[in-house]
Amino acid sequence: QQQVKQSPQSLIVQKGGISIINCAYENTAFDYFPWYQQFPGKGPALLIAIRPDVSEKKEGRFTISFNKSAKQFSLHIMDSQPGDSATYFCAASKRARGGANNLFFGTGTRLTVIP
Amino acid sequence: EAGVAQSPRYKIIEKRQSVAFWCNPISGHATLYWYQQILGQGPKLLIQFQNNGVVDDSQLPKDRFSAERLKGVDSTLKIQPAKLEDSAVYLCASNPWGAWENTEAFFGQGTRLTVV
């Protein structure tokens, strides 16, 4: 069962355009929503994260929009650059028993920014 | 600061053989995770260690997978015997506190396993 659903699977954007990736979740116990960026042959790296008590977080060209009632969140990349070409994963985390905390990943979006 | 080190980078084995992966987390990081990333999917947690104790191994296929973390530092993940469906990238990650939301977790480059 996929805990976090992500779309689209792939995305092609012109340089300077806006890239938008969407995610949805069902489990209301999730309390932390990060986005990871992964380049080929590398491990995922944290890009930006948000808690459910805020509706938006912006860091440079990257913005997370969060809709708690709809259980949806999205990543917006403004002024997309060829260097942003990578696979992006949304994720969600919740506290589990014994201090464990599992990070549930979406299926990923392969972004290609065309020069 | 050195990152999470993993080896080998690539491994090709025949089904029913055994294989082991090694991870050296960032110095001082108490929490270590092993993730399995099948091609085209997001990473899936296999096991989480806090120091040298297992915190969560609920998704580890224990009939064939095993992991240990000696002295709370390095960790090894073993598969015996391997199946075709084990073909994936195995990622190791670490962070100081064991809580994703408190501090960033760092991933290694992964070991790409191909079972033929």
PDB file of C-alpha atoms in Angstrom:
ATOM      1  CA  GLN A   1       0.000   0.000   0.000  1.00  0.00           C
ATOM      2  CA  GLN A   2       1.467   3.306  -1.105  1.00  0.00           C
ATOM      3  CA  GLN A   3       1.360   5.660   1.872  1.00  0.00           C
ATOM      4  CA  VAL A   4       2.258   8.712  -0.199  1.00  0.00           C
ATOM      5  CA  LYS A   5       1.025   9.140  -3.772  1.00  0.00           C
ATOM      6  CA  GLN A   6       3.052  11.342  -6.110  1.00  0.00           C
ATOM      7  CA  SER A   7       2.406  12.766  -9.563  1.00  0.00           C
ATOM      8  CA  PRO A   8       3.399  13.221 -12.283  1.00  0.00           C
ATOM      9  CA  GLN A   9       5.816  10.393 -12.910  1.00  0.00           C
ATOM     10  CA  SER A  10       7.835  12.567 -15.254  1.00  0.00           C
ATOM     11  CA  LEU A  11       7.885  16.265 -16.085  1.00  0.00           C
ATOM     12  CA  ILE A  12       9.541  18.293 -18.822  1.00  0.00           C
ATOM     13  CA  VAL A  13       9.830  22.034 -18.324  1.00  0.00           C
ATOM     14  CA  GLN A  14      11.477  24.814 -20.295  1.00  0.00           C
ATOM     15  CA  LYS A  15      14.270  26.757 -18.634  1.00  0.00           C
ATOM     16  CA  GLY A  16      12.776  29.600 -16.642  1.00  0.00           C
ATOM     17  CA  GLY A  17       9.430  27.867 -16.257  1.00  0.00           C
ATOM     18  CA  ILE A  18       7.667  26.633 -13.128  1.00  0.00           C
ATOM     19  CA  SER A  19       7.861  22.962 -12.168  1.00  0.00           C
ATOM     20  CA  ILE A  20       5.027  21.625 -10.015  1.00  0.00           C
ATOM     21  CA  ILE A  21       4.981  18.206  -8.367  1.00  0.00           C
ATOM     22  CA  ASN A  22       2.045  17.001  -6.308  1.00  0.00           C
ATOM     23  CA  CYS A  23       1.678  14.542  -3.455  1.00  0.00           C
ATOM     24  CA  ALA A  24      -1.218  13.208  -1.423  1.00  0.00           C
ATOM     25  CA  TYR A  25      -1.427  11.169   1.754  1.00  0.00           C
ATOM     26  CA  GLU A  26      -4.113   9.470   3.832  1.00  0.00           C
ATOM     27  CA  ASN A  27      -2.592   8.993   7.265  1.00  0.00           C
ATOM     28  CA  THR A  28      -3.378  12.017   9.429  1.00  0.00           C
ATOM     29  CA  ALA A  29      -0.675  10.948  11.886  1.00  0.00           C
ATOM     30  CA  PHE A  30       2.001  12.186   9.499  1.00  0.00           C
ATOM     31  CA  ASP A  31       3.592  15.300  10.945  1.00  0.00           C
ATOM     32  CA  TYR A  32       6.602  16.030   8.774  1.00  0.00           C
ATOM     33  CA  PHE A  33       6.716  16.378   5.004  1.00  0.00           C
ATOM     34  CA  PRO A  34      10.111  16.649   3.305  1.00  0.00           C
ATOM     35  CA  TRP A  35      11.082  16.753  -0.334  1.00  0.00           C
ATOM     36  CA  TYR A  36      14.215  14.985  -1.522  1.00  0.00           C
ATOM     37  CA  GLN A  37      16.254  15.555  -4.671  1.00  0.00           C
ATOM     38  CA  GLN A  38      18.176  12.670  -6.195  1.00  0.00           C
ATOM     39  CA  PHE A  39      20.706  12.850  -9.017  1.00  0.00           C
ATOM     40  CA  PRO A  40      21.697   9.710 -10.943  1.00  0.00           C
ATOM     41  CA  GLY A  41      24.114   7.557  -8.984  1.00  0.00           C
ATOM     42  CA  LYS A  42      23.615   9.567  -5.795  1.00  0.00           C
ATOM     43  CA  GLY A  43      21.562   9.110  -2.676  1.00  0.00           C
ATOM     44  CA  PRO A  44      18.567  11.357  -2.000  1.00  0.00           C
ATOM     45  CA  ALA A  45      19.337  14.731  -0.433  1.00  0.00           C
ATOM     46  CA  LEU A  46      16.938  16.829   1.597  1.00  0.00           C
ATOM     47  CA  LEU A  47      15.688  19.802  -0.388  1.00  0.00           C
ATOM     48  CA  ILE A  48      13.018  21.435   1.763  1.00  0.00           C
ATOM     49  CA  ALA A  49      10.550  20.290   4.429  1.00  0.00           C
ATOM     50  CA  ILE A  50       7.358  21.503   6.072  1.00  0.00           C
ATOM     51  CA  ARG A  51       5.270  20.775   9.146  1.00  0.00           C
ATOM     52  CA  PRO A  52       1.457  20.614   8.939  1.00  0.00           C
ATOM     53  CA  ASP A  53       0.980  23.719  11.071  1.00  0.00           C
ATOM     54  CA  VAL A  54       2.005  26.008   8.184  1.00  0.00           C
ATOM     55  CA  SER A  55       0.538  26.264   4.701  1.00  0.00           C
ATOM     56  CA  GLU A  56       3.609  27.346   2.801  1.00  0.00           C
ATOM     57  CA  LYS A  57       7.373  27.345   3.101  1.00  0.00           C
ATOM     58  CA  LYS A  58       9.766  29.000   0.708  1.00  0.00           C
ATOM     59  CA  GLU A  59      13.512  28.549   0.362  1.00  0.00           C
ATOM     60  CA  GLY A  60      15.017  30.336  -2.603  1.00  0.00           C
ATOM     61  CA  ARG A  61      13.363  29.058  -5.788  1.00  0.00           C
ATOM     62  CA  PHE A  62      11.707  26.136  -3.978  1.00  0.00           C
ATOM     63  CA  THR A  63       8.305  26.395  -2.303  1.00  0.00           C
ATOM     64  CA  ILE A  64       6.168  23.802  -0.540  1.00  0.00           C
ATOM     65  CA  SER A  65       2.440  24.408  -0.469  1.00  0.00           C
ATOM     66  CA  PHE A  66       0.558  22.379   2.122  1.00  0.00           C
ATOM     67  CA  ASN A  67      -3.199  21.776   2.317  1.00  0.00           C
ATOM     68  CA  LYS A  68      -3.954  19.947   5.532  1.00  0.00           C
ATOM     69  CA  SER A  69      -7.698  19.565   4.948  1.00  0.00           C
ATOM     70  CA  ALA A  70      -7.133  18.038   1.506  1.00  0.00           C
ATOM     71  CA  LYS A  71      -4.134  16.025   2.725  1.00  0.00           C
ATOM     72  CA  GLN A  72      -2.099  17.266  -0.181  1.00  0.00           C
ATOM     73  CA  PHE A  73       1.196  19.050  -0.590  1.00  0.00           C
ATOM     74  CA  SER A  74       3.175  20.198  -3.574  1.00  0.00           C
ATOM     75  CA  LEU A  75       6.626  21.370  -4.589  1.00  0.00           C
ATOM     76  CA  HIS A  76       6.985  24.410  -6.819  1.00  0.00           C
ATOM     77  CA  ILE A  77      10.309  25.156  -8.489  1.00  0.00           C
ATOM     78  CA  MET A  78      10.376  28.685  -9.815  1.00  0.00           C
ATOM     79  CA  ASP A  79      12.666  29.757 -12.669  1.00  0.00           C
ATOM     80  CA  SER A  80      13.574  26.117 -13.325  1.00  0.00           C
ATOM     81  CA  GLN A  81      17.159  25.538 -14.446  1.00  0.00           C
ATOM     82  CA  PRO A  82      18.832  22.651 -16.298  1.00  0.00           C
ATOM     83  CA  GLY A  83      20.745  21.916 -13.089  1.00  0.00           C
ATOM     84  CA  ASP A  84      17.406  21.138 -11.422  1.00  0.00           C
ATOM     85  CA  SER A  85      17.037  18.085 -13.664  1.00  0.00           C
ATOM     86  CA  ALA A  86      16.794  15.214 -11.190  1.00  0.00           C
ATOM     87  CA  THR A  87      14.304  12.879  -9.575  1.00  0.00           C
ATOM     88  CA  TYR A  88      12.225  14.425  -6.799  1.00  0.00           C
ATOM     89  CA  PHE A  89      10.620  12.444  -4.009  1.00  0.00           C
ATOM     90  CA  CYS A  90       8.027  13.663  -1.577  1.00  0.00           C
ATOM     91  CA  ALA A  91       7.905  11.921   1.758  1.00  0.00           C
ATOM     92  CA  ALA A  92       6.001  11.850   5.020  1.00  0.00           C
ATOM     93  CA  SER A  93       7.014  10.862   8.491  1.00  0.00           C
ATOM     94  CA  LYS A  94       5.272  10.019  11.735  1.00  0.00           C
ATOM     95  CA  ARG A  95       6.400   9.089  15.196  1.00  0.00           C
ATOM     96  CA  ALA A  96       6.198   5.380  15.805  1.00  0.00           C
ATOM     97  CA  ARG A  97       6.355   3.273  18.913  1.00  0.00           C
ATOM     98  CA  GLY A  98       9.692   3.073  20.647  1.00  0.00           C
ATOM     99  CA  GLY A  99      11.078   6.203  19.056  1.00  0.00           C
ATOM    100  CA  ALA A 100      11.272   4.790  15.583  1.00  0.00           C
ATOM    101  CA  ASN A 101      10.176   7.103  12.808  1.00  0.00           C
ATOM    102  CA  ASN A 102       9.713   5.768   9.337  1.00  0.00           C
ATOM    103  CA  LEU A 103       9.974   8.038   6.332  1.00  0.00           C
ATOM    104  CA  PHE A 104       7.473   6.993   3.650  1.00  0.00           C
ATOM    105  CA  PHE A 105       8.527   8.048   0.166  1.00  0.00           C
ATOM    106  CA  GLY A 106       6.446   8.760  -2.907  1.00  0.00           C
ATOM    107  CA  THR A 107       7.255   7.025  -6.184  1.00  0.00           C
ATOM    108  CA  GLY A 108       9.289   9.937  -7.533  1.00  0.00           C
ATOM    109  CA  THR A 109       9.069  12.463 -10.357  1.00  0.00           C
ATOM    110  CA  ARG A 110      11.771  12.669 -12.971  1.00  0.00           C
ATOM    111  CA  LEU A 111      12.173  16.335 -13.872  1.00  0.00           C
ATOM    112  CA  THR A 112      13.910  17.400 -17.053  1.00  0.00           C
ATOM    113  CA  VAL A 113      14.541  21.102 -17.622  1.00  0.00           C
ATOM    114  CA  ILE A 114      15.205  21.901 -21.259  1.00  0.00           C
ATOM    115  CA  PRO A 115      17.692  24.739 -21.931  1.00  0.00           C
TER     116      PRO A 115
ATOM    117  CA  GLU B   1      32.478  16.591   7.060  1.00  0.00           C
ATOM    118  CA  ALA B   2      32.717  13.179   5.424  1.00  0.00           C
ATOM    119  CA  GLY B   3      29.470  11.722   4.173  1.00  0.00           C
ATOM    120  CA  VAL B   4      27.907   8.299   4.563  1.00  0.00           C
ATOM    121  CA  ALA B   5      30.177   5.726   2.931  1.00  0.00           C
ATOM    122  CA  GLN B   6      28.855   2.580   1.312  1.00  0.00           C
ATOM    123  CA  SER B   7      30.516  -0.307  -0.458  1.00  0.00           C
ATOM    124  CA  PRO B   8      30.559  -1.879  -2.876  1.00  0.00           C
ATOM    125  CA  ARG B   9      28.990   0.536  -5.382  1.00  0.00           C
ATOM    126  CA  TYR B  10      27.838  -2.277  -7.648  1.00  0.00           C
ATOM    127  CA  LYS B  11      27.301  -5.994  -7.232  1.00  0.00           C
ATOM    128  CA  ILE B  12      26.074  -8.651  -9.633  1.00  0.00           C
ATOM    129  CA  ILE B  13      25.242 -12.088  -8.264  1.00  0.00           C
ATOM    130  CA  GLU B  14      23.293 -15.130  -9.320  1.00  0.00           C
ATOM    131  CA  LYS B  15      20.036 -15.983  -7.596  1.00  0.00           C
ATOM    132  CA  ARG B  16      20.407 -18.104  -4.477  1.00  0.00           C
ATOM    133  CA  GLN B  17      23.860 -16.646  -3.801  1.00  0.00           C
ATOM    134  CA  SER B  18      24.566 -14.502  -0.774  1.00  0.00           C
ATOM    135  CA  VAL B  19      25.736 -10.885  -0.691  1.00  0.00           C
ATOM    136  CA  ALA B  20      26.727  -8.329   1.931  1.00  0.00           C
ATOM    137  CA  PHE B  21      26.732  -4.551   1.910  1.00  0.00           C
ATOM    138  CA  TRP B  22      28.667  -2.275   4.204  1.00  0.00           C
ATOM    139  CA  CYS B  23      27.870   1.183   5.538  1.00  0.00           C
ATOM    140  CA  ASN B  24      29.939   3.657   7.529  1.00  0.00           C
ATOM    141  CA  PRO B  25      27.723   6.483   8.798  1.00  0.00           C
ATOM    142  CA  ILE B  26      28.772  10.032   9.534  1.00  0.00           C
ATOM    143  CA  SER B  27      30.870  10.157  12.677  1.00  0.00           C
ATOM    144  CA  GLY B  28      28.760  10.667  15.776  1.00  0.00           C
ATOM    145  CA  HIS B  29      25.454   9.800  14.143  1.00  0.00           C
ATOM    146  CA  ALA B  30      23.547   7.504  16.474  1.00  0.00           C
ATOM    147  CA  THR B  31      20.811   6.498  14.059  1.00  0.00           C
ATOM    148  CA  LEU B  32      21.387   4.408  10.962  1.00  0.00           C
ATOM    149  CA  TYR B  33      18.857   3.315   8.359  1.00  0.00           C
ATOM    150  CA  TRP B  34      18.923   0.821   5.501  1.00  0.00           C
ATOM    151  CA  TYR B  35      16.571   1.517   2.615  1.00  0.00           C
ATOM    152  CA  GLN B  36      15.749  -0.525  -0.490  1.00  0.00           C
ATOM    153  CA  GLN B  37      15.069   1.460  -3.663  1.00  0.00           C
ATOM    154  CA  ILE B  38      13.667  -0.594  -6.523  1.00  0.00           C
ATOM    155  CA  LEU B  39      14.008   1.002  -9.957  1.00  0.00           C
ATOM    156  CA  GLY B  40      11.252   3.540 -10.531  1.00  0.00           C
ATOM    157  CA  GLN B  41      10.127   3.551  -6.902  1.00  0.00           C
ATOM    158  CA  GLY B  42      10.842   5.545  -3.787  1.00  0.00           C
ATOM    159  CA  PRO B  43      13.107   4.174  -1.069  1.00  0.00           C
ATOM    160  CA  LYS B  44      11.522   1.755   1.382  1.00  0.00           C
ATOM    161  CA  LEU B  45      12.804   1.364   4.936  1.00  0.00           C
ATOM    162  CA  LEU B  46      14.236  -2.048   5.754  1.00  0.00           C
ATOM    163  CA  ILE B  47      15.694  -1.486   9.207  1.00  0.00           C
ATOM    164  CA  GLN B  48      16.556   1.295  11.655  1.00  0.00           C
ATOM    165  CA  PHE B  49      19.277   1.175  14.301  1.00  0.00           C
ATOM    166  CA  GLN B  50      19.708   3.460  17.275  1.00  0.00           C
ATOM    167  CA  ASN B  51      23.339   3.003  18.281  1.00  0.00           C
ATOM    168  CA  ASN B  52      23.725  -0.799  18.071  1.00  0.00           C
ATOM    169  CA  GLY B  53      20.112  -1.649  18.876  1.00  0.00           C
ATOM    170  CA  VAL B  54      17.336  -2.330  16.383  1.00  0.00           C
ATOM    171  CA  VAL B  55      14.479   0.181  16.620  1.00  0.00           C
ATOM    172  CA  ASP B  56      12.382  -0.926  13.657  1.00  0.00           C
ATOM    173  CA  ASP B  57      12.817  -3.961  11.425  1.00  0.00           C
ATOM    174  CA  SER B  58       9.157  -4.551  10.677  1.00  0.00           C
ATOM    175  CA  GLN B  59       9.684  -4.378   6.908  1.00  0.00           C
ATOM    176  CA  LEU B  60      12.824  -6.481   6.771  1.00  0.00           C
ATOM    177  CA  PRO B  61      12.261  -9.887   5.100  1.00  0.00           C
ATOM    178  CA  LYS B  62      13.870 -11.769   7.938  1.00  0.00           C
ATOM    179  CA  ASP B  63      13.840 -15.125   6.186  1.00  0.00           C
ATOM    180  CA  ARG B  64      16.593 -13.893   3.873  1.00  0.00           C
ATOM    181  CA  PHE B  65      17.748 -10.464   5.050  1.00  0.00           C
ATOM    182  CA  SER B  66      19.811  -9.737   8.136  1.00  0.00           C
ATOM    183  CA  ALA B  67      21.585  -6.664   9.421  1.00  0.00           C
ATOM    184  CA  GLU B  68      23.846  -5.768  12.267  1.00  0.00           C
ATOM    185  CA  ARG B  69      25.547  -2.710  13.606  1.00  0.00           C
ATOM    186  CA  LEU B  70      28.595  -3.560  15.611  1.00  0.00           C
ATOM    187  CA  LYS B  71      29.672  -1.145  18.336  1.00  0.00           C
ATOM    188  CA  GLY B  72      27.062   1.319  17.160  1.00  0.00           C
ATOM    189  CA  VAL B  73      29.119   2.503  14.192  1.00  0.00           C
ATOM    190  CA  ASP B  74      29.461   0.523  10.944  1.00  0.00           C
ATOM    191  CA  SER B  75      26.660  -1.661   9.701  1.00  0.00           C
ATOM    192  CA  THR B  76      26.323  -4.592   7.329  1.00  0.00           C
ATOM    193  CA  LEU B  77      23.243  -5.780   5.476  1.00  0.00           C
ATOM    194  CA  LYS B  78      23.196  -9.343   4.192  1.00  0.00           C
ATOM    195  CA  ILE B  79      20.935 -11.198   1.810  1.00  0.00           C
ATOM    196  CA  GLN B  80      21.003 -14.981   1.788  1.00  0.00           C
ATOM    197  CA  PRO B  81      19.802 -16.450  -0.514  1.00  0.00           C
ATOM    198  CA  ALA B  82      19.156 -13.681  -3.023  1.00  0.00           C
ATOM    199  CA  LYS B  83      16.117 -13.624  -5.299  1.00  0.00           C
ATOM    200  CA  LEU B  84      15.614 -11.850  -8.605  1.00  0.00           C
ATOM    201  CA  GLU B  85      13.232  -9.375  -6.945  1.00  0.00           C
ATOM    202  CA  ASP B  86      16.027  -8.233  -4.615  1.00  0.00           C
ATOM    203  CA  SER B  87      17.579  -6.332  -7.507  1.00  0.00           C
ATOM    204  CA  ALA B  88      17.592  -2.749  -6.262  1.00  0.00           C
ATOM    205  CA  VAL B  89      19.747   0.021  -4.878  1.00  0.00           C
ATOM    206  CA  TYR B  90      20.405  -0.378  -1.163  1.00  0.00           C
ATOM    207  CA  LEU B  91      20.767   2.961   0.550  1.00  0.00           C
ATOM    208  CA  CYS B  92      22.222   3.657   3.953  1.00  0.00           C
ATOM    209  CA  ALA B  93      21.339   6.850   5.813  1.00  0.00           C
ATOM    210  CA  SER B  94      22.271   8.323   9.177  1.00  0.00           C
ATOM    211  CA  ASN B  95      21.355  11.219  11.434  1.00  0.00           C
ATOM    212  CA  PRO B  96      22.308  12.283  14.930  1.00  0.00           C
ATOM    213  CA  TRP B  97      18.977  12.085  16.707  1.00  0.00           C
ATOM    214  CA  GLY B  98      16.814   9.460  15.070  1.00  0.00           C
ATOM    215  CA  ALA B  99      14.048  11.892  14.257  1.00  0.00           C
ATOM    216  CA  TRP B 100      13.680  13.007  10.671  1.00  0.00           C
ATOM    217  CA  GLU B 101      11.997  16.238  11.618  1.00  0.00           C
ATOM    218  CA  ASN B 102      14.646  17.355  14.067  1.00  0.00           C
ATOM    219  CA  THR B 103      17.624  17.196  11.832  1.00  0.00           C
ATOM    220  CA  GLU B 104      18.557  16.249   8.344  1.00  0.00           C
ATOM    221  CA  ALA B 105      19.322  12.629   7.552  1.00  0.00           C
ATOM    222  CA  PHE B 106      22.157  12.007   5.116  1.00  0.00           C
ATOM    223  CA  PHE B 107      22.093   9.273   2.510  1.00  0.00           C
ATOM    224  CA  GLY B 108      25.023   7.396   1.048  1.00  0.00           C
ATOM    225  CA  GLN B 109      25.386   6.816  -2.699  1.00  0.00           C
ATOM    226  CA  GLY B 110      23.970   3.329  -2.395  1.00  0.00           C
ATOM    227  CA  THR B 111      24.916  -0.134  -3.597  1.00  0.00           C
ATOM    228  CA  ARG B 112      23.292  -1.237  -6.821  1.00  0.00           C
ATOM    229  CA  LEU B 113      22.536  -4.963  -6.655  1.00  0.00           C
ATOM    230  CA  THR B 114      21.646  -6.966  -9.732  1.00  0.00           C
ATOM    231  CA  VAL B 115      20.490 -10.539  -9.238  1.00  0.00           C
ATOM    232  CA  VAL B 116      20.599 -12.662 -12.395  1.00  0.00           C
TER     233      VAL B 116
END
